[in-house]
Short mmCIF file of C-alpha atoms in Angstrom, two decimals:
data_model
loop_
_atom_site.label_atom_id
_atom_site.label_comp_id
_atom_site.label_asym_id
_atom_site.label_seq_id
_atom_site.Cartn_x
_atom_site.Cartn_y
_atom_site.Cartn_z
CA ALA A 1 -3.85 13.29 10.14
CA GLN A 2 -4.60 12.66 6.54
CA THR A 3 -7.53 10.51 5.48
CA VAL A 4 -8.39 8.97 2.15
CA THR A 5 -11.94 7.98 1.21
CA GLN A 6 -13.08 5.77 -1.56
CA SER A 7 -16.89 5.90 -1.59
CA GLN A 8 -17.43 3.13 -4.15
CA PRO A 9 -16.76 -0.36 -2.54
CA GLU A 10 -17.56 -2.05 -5.90
CA MET A 11 -17.94 -1.04 -9.49
CA SER A 12 -18.31 -2.87 -12.77
CA VAL A 13 -17.63 -1.96 -16.39
CA GLN A 14 -18.19 -3.53 -19.68
CA GLU A 15 -15.09 -4.57 -21.57
CA ALA A 16 -13.78 -1.79 -23.86
CA GLU A 17 -15.83 0.81 -22.03
CA THR A 18 -14.61 3.59 -19.73
CA VAL A 19 -14.94 3.66 -15.96
CA THR A 20 -14.07 6.26 -13.33
CA LEU A 21 -13.11 5.43 -9.72
CA SER A 22 -13.55 8.15 -7.11
CA CYS A 23 -11.22 9.19 -4.33
CA THR A 24 -11.32 12.11 -1.94
CA TYR A 25 -8.79 12.99 0.72
CA ASP A 26 -8.46 15.33 3.62
CA THR A 27 -5.25 17.23 4.37
CA SER A 28 -4.01 20.55 5.56
CA GLU A 29 -0.79 20.26 3.58
CA SER A 30 -0.15 21.97 0.29
CA ASP A 31 2.58 19.68 -1.01
CA TYR A 32 1.92 15.93 -1.33
CA TYR A 33 1.68 12.99 -3.71
CA LEU A 34 -1.32 10.92 -4.67
CA PHE A 35 -1.28 7.37 -6.05
CA TRP A 36 -3.49 4.73 -7.45
CA TYR A 37 -2.49 1.12 -6.77
CA LYS A 38 -3.94 -1.97 -8.34
CA GLN A 39 -4.24 -5.23 -6.44
CA PRO A 40 -5.25 -8.16 -8.62
CA PRO A 41 -6.20 -11.54 -7.16
CA SER A 42 -2.55 -12.43 -6.94
CA ARG A 43 -2.43 -9.84 -4.05
CA GLN A 44 0.56 -8.02 -5.59
CA MET A 45 0.26 -4.25 -5.11
CA ILE A 46 1.11 -2.53 -8.37
CA LEU A 47 1.53 1.20 -8.78
CA VAL A 48 -0.73 2.41 -11.60
CA ILE A 49 -0.27 6.17 -11.61
CA ARG A 50 1.17 9.01 -9.51
CA GLN A 51 0.33 12.66 -9.24
CA GLU A 52 2.36 15.43 -7.65
CA ALA A 53 0.14 18.01 -6.00
CA TYR A 54 2.21 20.92 -7.31
CA LYS A 55 1.53 19.88 -10.88
CA GLN A 56 -1.65 21.16 -12.42
CA GLN A 57 -1.47 18.78 -15.36
CA ASN A 58 -3.30 15.53 -14.80
CA ALA A 59 -1.09 12.42 -14.93
CA THR A 60 -1.59 9.90 -17.69
CA GLU A 61 -0.25 6.37 -18.18
CA ASN A 62 -1.50 4.72 -21.35
CA ARG A 63 -5.21 3.87 -20.71
CA PHE A 64 -5.13 5.24 -17.12
CA SER A 65 -5.57 8.91 -16.38
CA VAL A 66 -6.48 10.94 -13.36
CA ASN A 67 -8.66 13.96 -12.71
CA PHE A 68 -6.89 15.87 -9.93
CA GLN A 69 -8.92 18.66 -8.38
CA LYS A 70 -6.74 20.10 -5.67
CA ALA A 71 -9.25 22.65 -4.30
CA ALA A 72 -11.92 19.95 -4.04
CA LYS A 73 -9.39 17.42 -2.72
CA SER A 74 -10.51 14.95 -5.30
CA PHE A 75 -8.42 12.40 -7.24
CA SER A 76 -10.38 10.15 -9.55
CA LEU A 77 -8.96 7.42 -11.79
CA LYS A 78 -10.28 6.94 -15.34
CA ILE A 79 -9.68 3.64 -17.09
CA SER A 80 -10.35 3.77 -20.82
CA ASP A 81 -10.90 0.80 -23.10
CA SER A 82 -11.27 -1.48 -20.08
CA GLN A 83 -9.75 -4.91 -20.37
CA LEU A 84 -10.42 -8.19 -18.47
CA GLY A 85 -7.00 -7.82 -16.89
CA ASP A 86 -8.04 -4.50 -15.25
CA ALA A 87 -10.30 -6.45 -12.88
CA ALA A 88 -8.83 -5.89 -9.41
CA MET A 89 -9.02 -3.87 -6.21
CA TYR A 90 -7.92 -0.33 -6.72
CA PHE A 91 -6.54 1.71 -3.87
CA CYS A 92 -6.09 5.45 -3.68
CA ALA A 93 -3.19 6.58 -1.50
CA TYR A 94 -1.73 9.79 -0.13
CA ARG A 95 1.79 10.66 0.88
CA SER A 96 3.05 13.92 2.32
CA ALA A 97 5.98 15.65 0.55
CA THR A 98 7.44 17.01 3.74
CA GLY A 99 8.79 15.78 7.03
CA ALA A 100 8.29 12.44 8.64
CA GLY A 101 5.02 11.96 6.70
CA SER A 102 6.96 11.73 3.50
CA TYR A 103 7.68 8.09 4.34
CA GLN A 104 4.15 7.01 4.86
CA LEU A 105 1.40 5.99 2.48
CA THR A 106 -2.16 6.42 3.74
CA PHE A 107 -4.60 4.19 1.82
CA GLY A 108 -8.28 4.31 1.16
CA LYS A 109 -10.36 1.19 1.71
CA GLY A 110 -10.36 0.28 -1.96
CA THR A 111 -12.79 -0.21 -4.86
CA LYS A 112 -13.31 -3.65 -6.33
CA LEU A 113 -13.57 -3.30 -10.09
CA SER A 114 -15.17 -6.05 -12.14
CA VAL A 115 -14.88 -6.15 -15.93
CA ILE A 116 -17.74 -7.79 -17.77
CA PRO A 117 -16.87 -9.49 -21.06
CA ASP B 1 15.82 -7.29 -9.95
CA ALA B 2 13.89 -9.86 -7.94
CA GLY B 3 11.73 -7.35 -6.26
CA VAL B 4 10.71 -7.47 -2.60
CA ILE B 5 10.78 -11.06 -1.39
CA GLN B 6 8.53 -12.25 1.45
CA SER B 7 8.36 -15.62 3.12
CA PRO B 8 6.37 -17.60 3.74
CA ARG B 9 3.60 -16.82 1.28
CA HIS B 10 1.08 -18.62 3.47
CA GLU B 11 1.18 -19.42 7.15
CA VAL B 12 -1.38 -21.31 9.18
CA THR B 13 -0.83 -21.58 12.91
CA GLU B 14 -2.65 -22.15 16.09
CA MET B 15 -3.50 -19.51 18.65
CA GLY B 16 -0.66 -18.92 21.11
CA GLN B 17 2.10 -19.92 18.72
CA GLU B 18 4.89 -17.63 17.65
CA VAL B 19 4.86 -16.43 14.03
CA THR B 20 7.78 -14.89 12.19
CA LEU B 21 7.36 -13.19 8.80
CA ARG B 22 10.38 -12.42 6.72
CA CYS B 23 11.19 -9.77 4.17
CA LYS B 24 14.12 -9.08 1.83
CA PRO B 25 13.91 -5.58 0.41
CA ILE B 26 15.11 -4.54 -3.03
CA SER B 27 18.89 -4.17 -3.04
CA GLY B 28 19.91 -0.55 -2.56
CA HIS B 29 16.69 0.54 -0.97
CA ASN B 30 17.12 2.27 2.38
CA SER B 31 13.52 2.27 3.70
CA LEU B 32 11.34 -0.70 4.59
CA PHE B 33 7.68 -0.81 5.55
CA TRP B 34 5.40 -3.46 7.13
CA TYR B 35 1.69 -3.22 6.33
CA ARG B 36 -1.28 -5.27 7.43
CA GLN B 37 -4.36 -5.74 5.23
CA THR B 38 -7.71 -6.86 6.52
CA MET B 39 -11.23 -6.55 5.16
CA MET B 40 -12.37 -4.43 8.04
CA ARG B 41 -9.45 -1.99 8.31
CA GLY B 42 -7.93 -2.06 4.89
CA LEU B 43 -4.18 -1.46 4.54
CA GLU B 44 -2.48 -0.21 7.66
CA LEU B 45 1.12 0.78 8.15
CA LEU B 46 2.56 -1.11 11.12
CA ILE B 47 6.16 0.15 11.23
CA TYR B 48 8.82 1.53 8.99
CA PHE B 49 12.61 1.64 9.01
CA ASN B 50 15.05 4.00 7.43
CA ASN B 51 18.68 2.85 7.22
CA ASN B 52 17.79 -0.14 9.41
CA VAL B 53 16.48 2.08 12.23
CA PRO B 54 12.82 2.01 13.22
CA ILE B 55 11.39 5.43 12.61
CA ASP B 56 7.75 5.03 13.53
CA ASP B 57 6.12 1.97 15.13
CA SER B 58 2.94 3.71 16.18
CA GLY B 59 0.92 1.40 13.94
CA MET B 60 2.07 -1.75 15.76
CA PRO B 61 -1.12 -2.97 17.43
CA GLU B 62 0.23 -4.48 20.62
CA ASP B 63 3.31 -5.59 22.42
CA ARG B 64 2.73 -9.01 20.93
CA PHE B 65 4.06 -7.54 17.67
CA SER B 66 7.75 -6.76 17.15
CA ALA B 67 9.85 -5.99 14.13
CA LYS B 68 13.57 -6.00 13.50
CA MET B 69 15.89 -5.02 10.76
CA PRO B 70 19.36 -6.41 11.61
CA ASN B 71 20.80 -5.35 8.26
CA ALA B 72 19.91 -3.62 5.02
CA SER B 73 18.80 -6.87 3.32
CA PHE B 74 16.52 -8.50 5.90
CA SER B 75 13.66 -7.70 8.23
CA THR B 76 11.33 -9.78 10.38
CA LEU B 77 7.92 -9.18 11.84
CA LYS B 78 7.17 -11.38 14.82
CA ILE B 79 3.92 -12.07 16.58
CA GLN B 80 4.09 -13.76 19.99
CA PRO B 81 1.70 -15.11 21.05
CA SER B 82 -0.52 -15.09 17.97
CA GLU B 83 -4.29 -14.67 18.17
CA PRO B 84 -7.09 -15.33 15.61
CA ARG B 85 -7.63 -11.55 15.14
CA ASP B 86 -4.09 -11.36 13.78
CA SER B 87 -5.27 -13.24 10.68
CA ALA B 88 -4.55 -10.92 7.71
CA VAL B 89 -2.22 -10.38 4.80
CA TYR B 90 1.01 -8.83 5.79
CA PHE B 91 2.92 -6.85 3.21
CA CYS B 92 6.52 -5.67 3.17
CA ALA B 93 7.47 -2.78 0.96
CA SER B 94 10.76 -0.97 0.26
CA SER B 95 11.81 2.27 -1.25
CA PHE B 96 14.90 4.42 -1.80
CA HIS B 97 14.14 7.55 0.24
CA LEU B 98 16.08 10.43 -1.18
CA GLY B 99 14.26 13.07 0.82
CA ALA B 100 10.84 14.43 1.57
CA GLY B 101 10.17 15.97 -1.81
CA SER B 102 11.43 13.16 -3.95
CA ASN B 103 9.66 10.24 -5.58
CA ASN B 104 10.36 7.58 -3.00
CA GLU B 105 8.12 5.02 -4.77
CA GLN B 106 7.29 2.05 -2.56
CA PHE B 107 7.62 -1.41 -4.08
CA PHE B 108 5.50 -4.07 -2.47
CA GLY B 109 6.22 -7.73 -1.91
CA PRO B 110 3.65 -10.48 -2.66
CA GLY B 111 2.45 -10.54 0.92
CA THR B 112 2.13 -13.30 3.53
CA ARG B 113 -1.39 -14.58 4.23
CA LEU B 114 -1.53 -15.44 7.91
CA THR B 115 -4.25 -17.60 9.40
CA VAL B 116 -4.42 -18.08 13.11
CA LEU B 117 -6.78 -20.81 14.18
#
């Protein structure tokens, strides 16, 4: 079974600065997807960014980018120019690209990000 | 599109009572997921349906939990009898599952916060 580990329960960043959230995962599969979800106080789960394992290029969405290291099974999220609205819980998630596992998301325990004005 | 709709948003009940949580997936989506979120265990997949058929209910904690999807636009998660340890936020998510290697992005509802006294 796949596992996702987020080793930083809480982090803080100064507004306008850059912060990196860590995520590692364990899998024996070669084809899969990785995700970062944001959960603000409203509880709504919002997809921030997605990475396909077969792609070597790191995904980028505006101020959000990832550092995907497949051999190391590492998938970190970098938030540049942090804004107050970025304050939230961030969840790393894994999904297989094959078979029955392709339906299921496996989540890490989350990292609570605070943004300091 | 209205997104995934869940009701109620908040539910407070007493131990032993029956609780029914409701979900309306995004129109056109063929897969539906029920998750439970707690501080201790994070986000856990309880059950998921594809084309209204339960595919994997291995995450359902006990026989007290049951889920149905009578049609493509409605699903329920029922707890009978409820216990204080069932207190959590329950999320419903839906996706259009094209196949194992496709995007299959899951869209989450706002969640139902359940408190069992």
